[in-house]
Coordinates of C-alpha atoms and ligand atoms in Angstrom, one line a residue:
M1 CA 5.7 -16.5 3.3
I2 CA 7.7 -18.6 5.7
R3 CA 5.7 -21.8 5.6
A4 CA 7.5 -23.3 2.6
M5 CA 10.9 -22.5 4.2
L6 CA 9.8 -24.0 7.5
G7 CA 8.8 -27.1 5.6
V8 CA 12.3 -27.4 4.1
V9 CA 13.9 -26.8 7.5
L10 CA 11.7 -29.1 9.6
A11 CA 12.1 -31.9 7.1
L12 CA 15.8 -31.8 8.0
G13 CA 15.2 -32.3 11.7
S14 CA 16.2 -30.1 14.7
S15 CA 15.5 -29.4 18.3
V16 CA 13.6 -26.8 20.2
A17 CA 15.3 -23.5 21.1
T18 CA 14.3 -21.6 24.2
A19 CA 14.1 -17.8 24.5
A20 CA 16.0 -16.0 27.4
Q21 CA 14.9 -12.6 28.8
T22 CA 13.1 -10.2 26.6
P23 CA 14.4 -10.6 23.0
P24 CA 14.8 -7.6 20.7
D25 CA 11.9 -6.6 18.5
V26 CA 12.7 -8.4 15.2
F27 CA 9.5 -7.1 13.6
A28 CA 10.4 -3.3 13.8
R29 CA 9.1 -1.3 10.9
Q30 CA 9.9 1.9 8.9
T31 CA 7.7 4.1 6.9
L32 CA 8.2 5.5 3.4
A33 CA 6.0 8.0 1.5
V34 CA 4.9 6.5 -1.8
T35 CA 3.0 9.5 -3.0
D36 CA 0.5 12.0 -1.6
R37 CA -1.9 10.2 0.8
V38 CA -0.2 6.8 0.4
H39 CA 2.5 5.4 2.7
L40 CA 4.4 2.1 2.8
I41 CA 5.2 0.6 6.2
Y42 CA 7.8 -2.1 5.8
K43 CA 10.3 -4.3 7.6
P44 CA 13.8 -3.6 6.3
A45 CA 15.9 -6.7 5.4
V46 CA 13.1 -8.3 3.5
T47 CA 15.0 -11.5 2.8
D48 CA 15.8 -12.3 6.4
P49 CA 13.2 -13.9 8.8
P50 CA 10.8 -12.9 10.1
F51 CA 9.3 -12.4 6.6
E52 CA 6.8 -9.6 7.2
G53 CA 4.2 -8.5 4.7
N54 CA 4.2 -4.9 3.6
V55 CA 1.5 -2.6 5.0
V56 CA 0.0 0.2 2.8
V57 CA -1.8 3.2 4.4
I58 CA -4.2 5.3 2.2
E59 CA -5.5 8.5 3.7
Q60 CA -9.0 9.3 2.8
G61 CA -11.0 12.4 3.9
R62 CA -12.6 10.9 7.0
G63 CA -10.2 8.1 7.9
L64 CA -7.5 5.7 6.8
V65 CA -7.7 2.5 4.7
V66 CA -4.9 0.1 5.5
V67 CA -3.8 -2.9 3.5
D68 CA -2.6 -5.8 5.7
A69 CA -1.7 -5.7 9.4
G70 CA 1.7 -7.2 10.1
G71 CA 2.5 -10.8 10.9
S72 CA 2.4 -11.0 14.7
P73 CA 0.9 -9.2 17.7
I74 CA 4.2 -7.3 18.1
A75 CA 4.3 -6.4 14.4
G76 CA 0.7 -5.2 14.6
R77 CA 1.6 -2.8 17.5
D78 CA 4.6 -1.6 15.6
V79 CA 2.5 -0.9 12.6
V80 CA -0.2 0.9 14.6
A81 CA 2.6 3.1 16.1
E82 CA 3.8 4.0 12.7
I83 CA 0.3 4.8 11.5
R84 CA -0.2 7.1 14.4
K85 CA 2.9 9.0 13.5
L86 CA 1.4 9.6 10.0
S87 CA -2.1 10.7 10.9
K88 CA -4.6 11.4 13.7
K89 CA -7.4 10.0 11.6
P90 CA -8.8 6.6 12.6
V91 CA -8.3 3.5 10.5
R92 CA -11.8 2.8 9.1
W93 CA -11.0 -0.2 6.9
L94 CA -8.4 -2.9 7.2
I95 CA -8.1 -5.0 4.1
Y96 CA -6.4 -8.4 4.0
T97 CA -4.7 -9.3 0.7
H98 CA -4.8 -13.0 1.6
Y99 CA -4.9 -15.4 4.5
H100 CA -1.2 -16.0 5.2
G101 CA -0.5 -14.9 8.7
D102 CA 2.5 -12.7 7.9
H103 CA -0.2 -10.3 6.5
N104 CA -2.9 -10.4 9.2
L105 CA -1.7 -11.7 12.6
G106 CA -1.1 -8.2 13.8
A107 CA -4.8 -7.3 13.4
G108 CA -5.5 -7.5 17.2
A109 CA -3.6 -4.2 17.7
F110 CA -5.8 -2.6 15.1
R111 CA -9.0 -3.8 16.8
D112 CA -7.7 -2.4 20.2
A113 CA -6.6 1.0 18.6
W114 CA -9.7 1.6 16.5
P115 CA -12.8 -0.3 17.8
G116 CA -14.9 1.0 14.9
L117 CA -12.6 -0.7 12.4
R118 CA -14.1 -2.9 9.7
I119 CA -12.0 -5.7 8.3
L120 CA -12.5 -6.7 4.6
S121 CA -11.3 -9.7 2.6
T122 CA -12.5 -11.9 -0.2
A123 CA -15.0 -14.5 0.9
K124 CA -12.3 -17.2 0.1
T125 CA -9.8 -15.5 2.4
R126 CA -12.3 -15.5 5.2
E127 CA -13.1 -19.1 4.6
N128 CA -9.3 -19.9 4.7
M129 CA -8.9 -17.9 7.9
T130 CA -11.7 -19.7 9.7
G131 CA -10.6 -23.1 8.5
A132 CA -7.8 -25.6 8.4
P133 CA -5.3 -23.5 6.4
M134 CA -4.8 -21.4 9.6
D135 CA -4.2 -24.3 11.9
Y136 CA -0.4 -23.8 11.7
V137 CA -0.7 -20.7 13.8
R138 CA -1.0 -22.9 16.9
T139 CA 2.5 -24.3 16.5
Y140 CA 4.1 -21.3 14.8
A141 CA 6.2 -20.3 17.8
K142 CA 7.6 -23.9 18.2
S143 CA 8.2 -24.1 14.4
Y144 CA 10.3 -21.0 14.6
G145 CA 12.2 -22.2 17.6
D146 CA 13.0 -25.4 15.6
M147 CA 14.1 -23.3 12.7
A148 CA 16.3 -21.1 14.8
A149 CA 18.0 -24.1 16.3
Y150 CA 18.6 -25.6 12.9
A151 CA 19.8 -22.2 11.6
A152 CA 22.4 -22.1 14.4
T153 CA 23.9 -25.4 13.3
Q154 CA 23.9 -24.3 9.7
A155 CA 25.6 -21.0 10.6
R156 CA 28.5 -23.1 12.1
D157 CA 28.9 -25.4 9.1
E158 CA 32.1 -24.4 7.5
H159 CA 31.4 -26.4 4.3
L160 CA 28.7 -23.8 3.4
P161 CA 29.6 -20.6 1.6
K162 CA 30.1 -17.7 3.9
A163 CA 27.1 -15.7 2.6
L164 CA 24.8 -18.7 3.3
R165 CA 26.2 -19.2 6.8
D166 CA 25.6 -15.4 7.4
G167 CA 22.0 -15.8 6.3
W168 CA 21.6 -18.7 8.8
A169 CA 23.3 -16.7 11.5
R170 CA 20.9 -13.8 11.0
T171 CA 18.0 -16.3 11.1
A172 CA 19.4 -17.8 14.3
A173 CA 19.8 -14.4 15.9
A174 CA 16.2 -13.5 15.1
G175 CA 15.0 -16.8 16.7
P176 CA 14.2 -15.7 20.2
G177 CA 12.4 -12.6 18.9
M178 CA 10.3 -14.7 16.5
V179 CA 9.5 -17.3 19.2
A180 CA 8.3 -14.5 21.6
G181 CA 6.5 -12.7 18.8
Y182 CA 4.5 -15.8 17.6
A183 CA 3.3 -16.9 21.1
D184 CA -0.4 -16.6 21.9
M185 CA -1.6 -15.6 18.5
R186 CA -5.3 -15.0 17.6
V187 CA -6.8 -14.9 14.1
Y188 CA -9.1 -12.1 13.2
P189 CA -11.1 -13.1 10.2
A190 CA -12.7 -10.3 8.1
D191 CA -16.2 -9.1 9.1
R192 CA -17.0 -8.0 5.6
T193 CA -16.3 -9.9 2.5
F194 CA -16.6 -9.4 -1.3
T195 CA -16.3 -11.6 -4.4
D196 CA -15.1 -9.5 -7.3
H197 CA -15.1 -5.9 -6.4
F198 CA -15.6 -3.6 -3.4
S199 CA -15.4 0.2 -3.5
I200 CA -14.5 2.5 -0.7
P201 CA -15.4 5.9 -2.1
D202 CA -13.6 9.2 -1.3
R203 CA -13.2 12.5 -3.2
A204 CA -9.4 12.6 -2.8
A205 CA -8.4 9.0 -2.5
P206 CA -11.0 6.5 -3.6
V207 CA -10.1 2.8 -3.1
E208 CA -11.1 -0.1 -5.3
V209 CA -10.6 -3.6 -3.9
L210 CA -10.4 -6.2 -6.6
F211 CA -10.3 -9.9 -7.1
L212 CA -8.5 -10.4 -10.4
G213 CA -8.4 -14.2 -10.4
R214 CA -6.6 -16.9 -8.5
G215 CA -2.8 -16.7 -8.2
N216 CA -0.9 -16.7 -5.0
T217 CA -3.9 -18.2 -3.2
D218 CA -7.5 -18.8 -4.2
G219 CA -8.7 -15.5 -2.9
D220 CA -6.1 -12.7 -3.4
A221 CA -7.4 -9.1 -3.1
V222 CA -5.6 -6.3 -5.0
V223 CA -6.0 -2.8 -3.7
W224 CA -6.1 0.0 -6.2
A225 CA -5.9 3.7 -5.5
P226 CA -6.7 5.1 -9.0
K227 CA -6.1 8.8 -8.2
Q228 CA -2.7 8.1 -6.7
R229 CA -2.1 5.4 -9.2
V230 CA -0.8 3.0 -6.5
V231 CA -1.6 -0.7 -6.5
A232 CA -0.9 -3.0 -3.6
S233 CA -0.6 -6.5 -5.0
G234 CA -0.3 -8.7 -2.0
D235 CA 1.9 -11.8 -2.5
L236 CA 0.9 -12.1 -6.2
V237 CA 4.2 -10.1 -6.4
V238 CA 7.0 -10.7 -3.9
A239 CA 10.5 -9.4 -4.5
P240 CA 13.3 -10.1 -4.9
I241 CA 12.4 -13.8 -4.7
P242 CA 8.8 -14.7 -5.5
Y243 CA 6.6 -16.9 -3.3
A244 CA 4.8 -19.9 -4.8
A245 CA 3.6 -22.1 -1.9
H246 CA -0.1 -22.7 -2.8
T247 CA -0.2 -21.0 -6.2
Y248 CA -2.1 -21.8 -9.4
P249 CA 0.7 -21.1 -12.0
G250 CA -1.5 -20.7 -15.2
E251 CA -4.1 -18.6 -13.5
W252 CA -1.4 -16.6 -11.7
I253 CA -0.1 -15.5 -15.1
A254 CA -3.5 -14.3 -16.2
T255 CA -4.0 -12.5 -12.9
L256 CA -0.6 -10.8 -13.2
K257 CA -1.6 -9.6 -16.7
K258 CA -4.7 -8.0 -15.4
L259 CA -2.7 -6.4 -12.6
E260 CA -0.3 -5.0 -15.3
A261 CA -3.3 -3.6 -17.2
L262 CA -4.1 -1.2 -14.3
D263 CA -2.6 2.2 -15.0
F264 CA -0.3 2.2 -12.0
A265 CA 2.7 4.4 -11.4
Y266 CA 3.7 2.5 -8.2
L267 CA 3.3 -1.1 -7.3
V268 CA 3.7 -2.1 -3.7
P269 CA 4.4 -5.9 -3.6
G270 CA 3.4 -8.2 -0.7
H271 CA 7.1 -8.1 0.4
G272 CA 10.0 -6.1 -1.0
P273 CA 10.6 -2.6 -2.3
M274 CA 8.0 -0.5 -4.2
E275 CA 8.2 -0.8 -8.0
T276 CA 7.7 2.0 -10.5
D277 CA 7.5 0.0 -13.7
R278 CA 6.4 -3.4 -14.9
A279 CA 9.8 -5.0 -15.3
Y280 CA 9.7 -7.3 -12.3
V281 CA 6.1 -8.5 -13.0
D282 CA 7.2 -9.2 -16.6
K283 CA 10.2 -11.2 -15.2
L284 CA 7.8 -13.1 -12.9
I285 CA 5.4 -13.9 -15.7
A286 CA 8.3 -15.1 -17.8
A287 CA 9.5 -17.4 -15.0
L288 CA 6.1 -18.9 -14.5
D289 CA 5.8 -19.5 -18.3
N290 CA 9.3 -21.1 -18.3
V291 CA 8.5 -23.5 -15.5
R292 CA 5.1 -24.5 -16.9
A293 CA 6.7 -25.1 -20.3
Q294 CA 9.4 -27.3 -18.9
V295 CA 7.2 -29.2 -16.4
G296 CA 3.9 -29.5 -18.3
P297 CA 4.9 -32.0 -21.1
L298 CA 6.8 -34.3 -18.6
A299 CA 3.9 -34.2 -16.1
R300 CA 1.4 -35.1 -18.9
A301 CA 3.7 -38.0 -20.0
D302 CA 3.4 -39.4 -16.4
V303 CA 7.1 -38.8 -15.6
P304 CA 7.2 -38.9 -11.7
L305 CA 7.7 -35.5 -10.0
D306 CA 11.1 -36.3 -8.6
E307 CA 12.3 -37.3 -12.0
V308 CA 10.8 -34.1 -13.5
R309 CA 12.9 -32.1 -10.9
R310 CA 16.0 -33.9 -12.1
R311 CA 15.3 -33.3 -15.8
I312 CA 14.3 -29.6 -15.9
D313 CA 16.9 -26.8 -15.8
L314 CA 16.2 -24.0 -13.3
K315 CA 19.7 -22.6 -13.2
P316 CA 19.2 -19.7 -15.5
L317 CA 16.0 -18.7 -13.7
R318 CA 17.7 -19.0 -10.3
H319 CA 20.5 -16.7 -11.6
D320 CA 17.9 -14.2 -12.9
F321 CA 16.4 -13.9 -9.4
A322 CA 19.3 -14.7 -7.0
G323 CA 22.4 -13.7 -8.9
D324 CA 25.4 -15.4 -7.3
D325 CA 24.1 -14.8 -3.7
P326 CA 23.8 -18.2 -2.0
W327 CA 21.3 -17.1 0.6
L328 CA 18.9 -15.7 -2.1
G329 CA 19.6 -18.9 -4.0
F330 CA 18.5 -20.9 -1.0
L331 CA 15.3 -18.8 -0.8
F332 CA 14.7 -19.3 -4.5
S333 CA 14.5 -23.0 -4.0
A334 CA 12.8 -22.9 -0.6
V335 CA 10.0 -20.5 -1.2
F336 CA 9.7 -20.4 -5.0
S337 CA 10.9 -23.0 -7.4
G338 CA 10.3 -26.1 -5.3
D339 CA 6.6 -25.3 -4.8
L340 CA 6.2 -23.8 -8.3
V341 CA 7.3 -27.1 -9.9
S342 CA 4.9 -29.1 -7.7
N343 CA 2.0 -26.8 -8.5
A344 CA 2.8 -26.7 -12.3
Y345 CA 2.9 -30.5 -12.2
K346 CA -0.5 -30.7 -10.5
E347 CA -1.9 -28.2 -12.8
A348 CA -0.7 -30.1 -15.9
R349 CA -2.3 -33.3 -14.6
G350 CA -5.6 -31.7 -13.6
E351 CA -5.0 -32.1 -9.9
A352 CA -6.1 -29.6 -7.3
V353 CA -3.8 -27.2 -5.4
I354 CA -5.3 -27.2 -1.9
Q355 CA -4.7 -24.1 0.4
G356 CA -2.7 -25.0 3.4
K357 CA -1.7 -28.5 2.2
G358 CA 1.5 -30.0 1.0
Ligands
LIG1 ZN1 3.5 -12.9 2.6

């Protein structure tokens, strides 16, 4: 989910940071039991870089099904180590929720650990992972070096509120670890794909992999364990600040409503803590409705996008998600509202949202 934030930062200009010695592992994970046979492997401090996608492990009779792989080779090794603490069974299926690297660039460690592993995604996700949307991976380490250098200057800017400076200071401190973690990355596209629905049967913990419609990307997979009543949403749901980079706002709402129609007791978002009700998804749907309702009429009246941004009022929404926290407020603009307004504008004008672009 970092790309929008990188865009904001890089537009402001910065210089390259260099890593000294072996930096600390900024991708380290912890594991939480969701329910019987389902575990969540997550990076604490979800609102500080590196933004790492959640990993969900579902234990079937003969092996494990894992949702997402961590966002770097180091993250992948950390996740594999956590999985091995949970079970001696092999991972038989690795499922990608979508193509963004923070969910799949750790897959090499899975391939090394379990050579019989099959990787599954939607056909669209595979297409994105073998095409231009993944090009950014080549310059990822440099981008993070630039971001850390910029963060260090922001952390020293006494005109900024302390909580914001603290956020930048944490980002700067994580810089060398991110630069090291994002070096020499390889993409592992899925070797099996599906379009609407894929079943991985099991007596105790069957898994249904679903495409419910476009939303966060053009090929989001949702993973549903009906017996455990756990759903892994990928970045269709990200908390506490949603992520909107290449989203399709109207279709996203429809997809979230289908997600809500599943009889889940636990929802594991793409980032952020597990949810046990529909309150946050409702809040997200209301936010998308709100922005579409404000942007749509202006976009259709040919008001330029910059002018639309000046005319609409996002303060109440920002407060709903970020409260009075300046760092969360920064993230709200950097990874959610800025892109959401652009995408709602395009949607209202019948223009395409293209994965990996603008
Ligand atoms: Zn993500």
